[in-house]
Amino acid sequence: MRFVDPTLAKAKLQGRDALLTNSRWGTRDTSENWANNGWPFLAAFELSVATQIAERAFEVYSFTDAYNCGRGLSEYSLNWMTPEEEDEFQSRFDDLYLYAHNIDRTLKKSGISGGWDDFDLTVCLAKHPEALGDATALRLRSDINAHSGTTPPRTGIYLPLDDPHGTPQFFWTGKPSGTLKECATFNDLGLEALASVGRQALWLEPIS
């Protein structure tokens, strides 16, 4: 995060660590401790996301270091930041973490549909309506088919042929490859609710 280095430099220039070192906690709350121990977690996390993005051109898909970074940073204090700096850091980190988390859940190999369902996709699209800005450039390839439990013949998003409400799945042919799963879909009660109120009201409108 480009925000962090100038903030660390500012904390050092202002001599904040001298006020945060004490006999009970030692240097736990200082910027020096965070720079030496917390910053490496963040740097590894950013590198994992950048690597994941770069390798897509070669159809190589891998998990980011989001989970390890989140756990690691939770062990280190941000008390060396001002409240305003901490708020800005947390906001930027949350944006990066959510981006990485969505990558990881897309690549998830366990469970139905690999981690996404109708609710998740509806909420995500509501937050990022621009995601469908290039939808007209997408092409449905009815000549390419795959079965659950197998590796798809081509990288792409696969739609269930026999369920109009089944959750689409992204899978890939790189190494390691993905495996198509049973799609997440509505049960009978969910279908009744969907028919009654529609998808917008079902997931996004508050219950009155």
XYZ file of N, CA and C in Angstrom, residues 75-156:
246
model
N -2.330 -9.435 14.659
C -1.438 -9.599 15.806
C -0.617 -8.345 16.100
N -0.705 -7.348 15.203
C 0.152 -6.173 15.355
C -0.666 -4.899 15.514
N -0.195 -4.051 16.386
C -0.918 -2.834 16.754
C -0.776 -1.738 15.703
N -1.871 -0.989 15.540
C -1.848 0.214 14.704
C -1.957 1.473 15.559
N -1.661 1.348 16.837
C -1.774 2.499 17.735
C -0.777 3.599 17.412
N 0.207 3.288 16.581
C 1.162 4.328 16.188
C 0.567 5.276 15.151
N -0.567 4.920 14.563
C -1.262 5.801 13.623
C -2.222 6.717 14.361
N -2.508 7.861 13.767
C -3.587 8.702 14.273
C -4.911 8.032 13.907
N -6.025 8.393 14.570
C -7.319 7.796 14.214
C -7.666 7.981 12.737
N -7.335 9.151 12.188
C -7.634 9.410 10.780
C -6.787 8.520 9.870
N -5.512 8.352 10.210
C -4.642 7.491 9.416
C -5.093 6.034 9.478
N -5.478 5.612 10.673
C -5.933 4.235 10.825
C -7.207 3.976 10.028
N -8.127 4.946 10.032
C -9.366 4.806 9.251
C -9.062 4.682 7.758
N -8.125 5.522 7.278
C -7.785 5.467 5.854
C -7.092 4.159 5.511
N -6.176 3.712 6.370
C -5.503 2.442 6.143
C -6.511 1.296 6.100
N -7.429 1.278 7.070
C -8.398 0.189 7.145
C -9.305 0.186 5.925
N -9.689 1.377 5.449
C -10.541 1.462 4.276
C -9.829 0.908 3.048
N -8.571 1.289 2.867
C -7.812 0.810 1.712
C -7.551 -0.692 1.810
N -7.224 -1.137 3.009
C -6.966 -2.568 3.197
C -8.240 -3.375 2.959
N -9.365 -2.890 3.439
C -10.630 -3.604 3.257
C -10.966 -3.758 1.777
N -10.705 -2.706 0.988
C -10.971 -2.779 -0.456
C -10.097 -3.851 -1.109
N -8.806 -3.857 -0.757
C -7.887 -4.850 -1.323
C -8.248 -6.251 -0.844
N -8.591 -6.376 0.422
C -8.925 -7.688 0.988
C -10.181 -8.252 0.334
N -11.189 -7.399 0.111
C -12.417 -7.874 -0.517
C -12.152 -8.331 -1.946
N -11.323 -7.577 -2.672
C -10.966 -7.965 -4.044
C -10.313 -9.344 -4.033
N -9.353 -9.531 -3.126
C -8.654 -10.810 -3.045
C -9.586 -11.922 -2.571
N -10.448 -11.591 -1.627
C -11.390 -12.591 -1.107
C -12.303 -13.106 -2.215
N -12.723 -12.212 -3.105
C -13.576 -12.638 -4.219
C -12.816 -13.545 -5.186
N -11.517 -13.277 -5.377
C -10.690 -14.183 -6.179
C -10.663 -15.560 -5.528
N -10.408 -15.582 -4.232
C -10.250 -16.850 -3.531
C -11.539 -17.663 -3.502
N -12.659 -16.998 -3.323
C -13.907 -17.753 -3.286
C -14.283 -18.259 -4.682
N -13.848 -17.538 -5.720
C -14.082 -18.011 -7.087
C -13.284 -19.277 -7.367
N -12.098 -19.379 -6.774
C -11.230 -20.536 -6.999
C -11.473 -21.658 -5.996
N -12.363 -21.446 -5.067
C -12.639 -22.452 -4.032
C -13.071 -23.765 -4.666
N -12.457 -24.850 -4.239
C -12.727 -26.150 -4.848
C -13.682 -27.014 -4.027
N -14.054 -26.568 -2.831
C -14.954 -27.357 -2.006
C -16.345 -26.744 -2.002
N -17.354 -27.552 -1.709
C -18.724 -27.055 -1.619
C -19.379 -26.927 -2.977
N -20.660 -26.639 -2.955
C -21.428 -26.471 -4.179
C -21.059 -25.149 -4.839
N -20.887 -25.168 -6.129
C -20.660 -23.972 -6.945
C -19.375 -23.227 -6.603
N -18.496 -23.865 -5.825
C -17.193 -23.258 -5.577
C -17.205 -22.003 -4.726
N -18.281 -21.677 -4.038
C -18.257 -20.558 -3.100
C -19.204 -19.415 -3.415
N -19.862 -19.402 -4.570
C -20.802 -18.353 -4.926
C -22.212 -18.937 -5.035
N -23.197 -18.121 -4.692
C -24.583 -18.509 -4.934
C -25.349 -17.288 -5.437
N -26.646 -17.438 -5.643
C -27.446 -16.363 -6.230
C -27.392 -15.097 -5.378
N -27.473 -15.248 -4.074
C -27.420 -14.099 -3.174
C -26.100 -13.355 -3.317
N -24.984 -14.093 -3.244
C -23.661 -13.461 -3.324
C -23.481 -12.682 -4.615
N -23.865 -13.303 -5.736
C -23.677 -12.639 -7.026
C -24.584 -11.421 -7.167
N -25.810 -11.512 -6.652
C -26.737 -10.378 -6.727
C -26.206 -9.191 -5.932
N -25.733 -9.451 -4.715
C -25.194 -8.380 -3.866
C -23.934 -7.790 -4.479
N -23.048 -8.660 -5.008
C -21.800 -8.176 -5.611
C -22.084 -7.300 -6.827
N -23.052 -7.708 -7.648
C -23.394 -6.914 -8.826
C -23.997 -5.572 -8.434
N -24.780 -5.553 -7.363
C -25.365 -4.292 -6.891
C -24.273 -3.318 -6.448
N -23.192 -3.848 -5.900
C -22.075 -3.006 -5.462
C -21.195 -2.573 -6.631
N -21.179 -3.393 -7.692
C -20.300 -3.119 -8.827
C -21.074 -3.237 -10.137
N -22.039 -2.349 -10.360
C -22.851 -2.439 -11.585
C -22.031 -2.271 -12.856
N -20.863 -1.644 -12.728
C -20.015 -1.435 -13.909
C -19.450 -2.755 -14.434
N -19.562 -3.814 -13.636
C -19.001 -5.104 -14.042
C -19.642 -5.639 -15.318
N -20.875 -5.242 -15.573
C -21.565 -5.699 -16.781
C -21.507 -4.669 -17.904
N -20.642 -3.688 -17.752
C -20.535 -2.645 -18.771
C -20.137 -3.183 -20.127
N -19.362 -4.277 -20.142
C -18.922 -4.875 -21.399
C -19.663 -6.179 -21.695
N -20.842 -6.322 -21.111
C -21.579 -7.576 -21.272
C -21.910 -7.876 -22.726
N -22.080 -6.838 -23.536
C -22.417 -7.068 -24.941
C -21.276 -7.731 -25.694
N -20.073 -7.675 -25.139
C -18.924 -8.300 -25.787
C -18.813 -9.785 -25.452
N -19.615 -10.247 -24.486
C -19.585 -11.652 -24.106
C -20.330 -12.485 -25.135
N -19.862 -13.697 -25.332
C -20.479 -14.575 -26.321
C -20.810 -15.913 -25.687
N -22.054 -16.345 -25.828
C -22.476 -17.631 -25.296
C -22.098 -18.736 -26.280
N -21.286 -19.676 -25.828
C -20.820 -20.771 -26.677
C -21.613 -22.036 -26.355
N -22.695 -22.229 -27.031
C -23.531 -23.405 -26.788
C -22.880 -24.693 -27.273
N -21.799 -24.556 -28.054
C -21.120 -25.747 -28.561
C -20.080 -26.295 -27.589
N -19.842 -25.586 -26.476
C -18.867 -26.037 -25.478
C -19.614 -26.478 -24.234
N -19.485 -27.732 -23.870
C -20.202 -28.281 -22.719
C -19.245 -28.995 -21.783
N -19.659 -29.066 -20.525
C -18.882 -29.799 -19.522
C -19.860 -30.378 -18.506
N -19.416 -31.389 -17.798
C -20.252 -32.033 -16.796
C -19.665 -31.822 -15.405
N -20.532 -31.768 -14.418
C -20.074 -31.627 -13.033
C -19.103 -32.748 -12.696
N -18.034 -32.393 -11.986
C -17.027 -33.374 -11.617
C -15.919 -33.535 -12.631
N -15.989 -32.776 -13.725
C -14.948 -32.856 -14.755
C -14.294 -31.497 -14.957
N -13.143 -31.504 -15.609
C -12.471 -30.261 -15.958
C -13.049 -29.744 -17.272
N -13.495 -28.501 -17.315
C -14.069 -27.947 -18.549
C -13.061 -27.958 -19.695
N -13.539 -28.045 -20.934
C -12.621 -28.058 -22.082
C -11.943 -26.717 -22.323
N -12.573 -25.638 -21.874
C -11.981 -24.316 -22.054
C -12.232 -23.478 -20.812
N -11.329 -22.545 -20.560
C -11.508 -21.612 -19.451
C -12.703 -20.703 -19.740
N -13.535 -20.486 -18.741
C -14.672 -19.596 -18.937
C -15.710 -19.756 -17.845
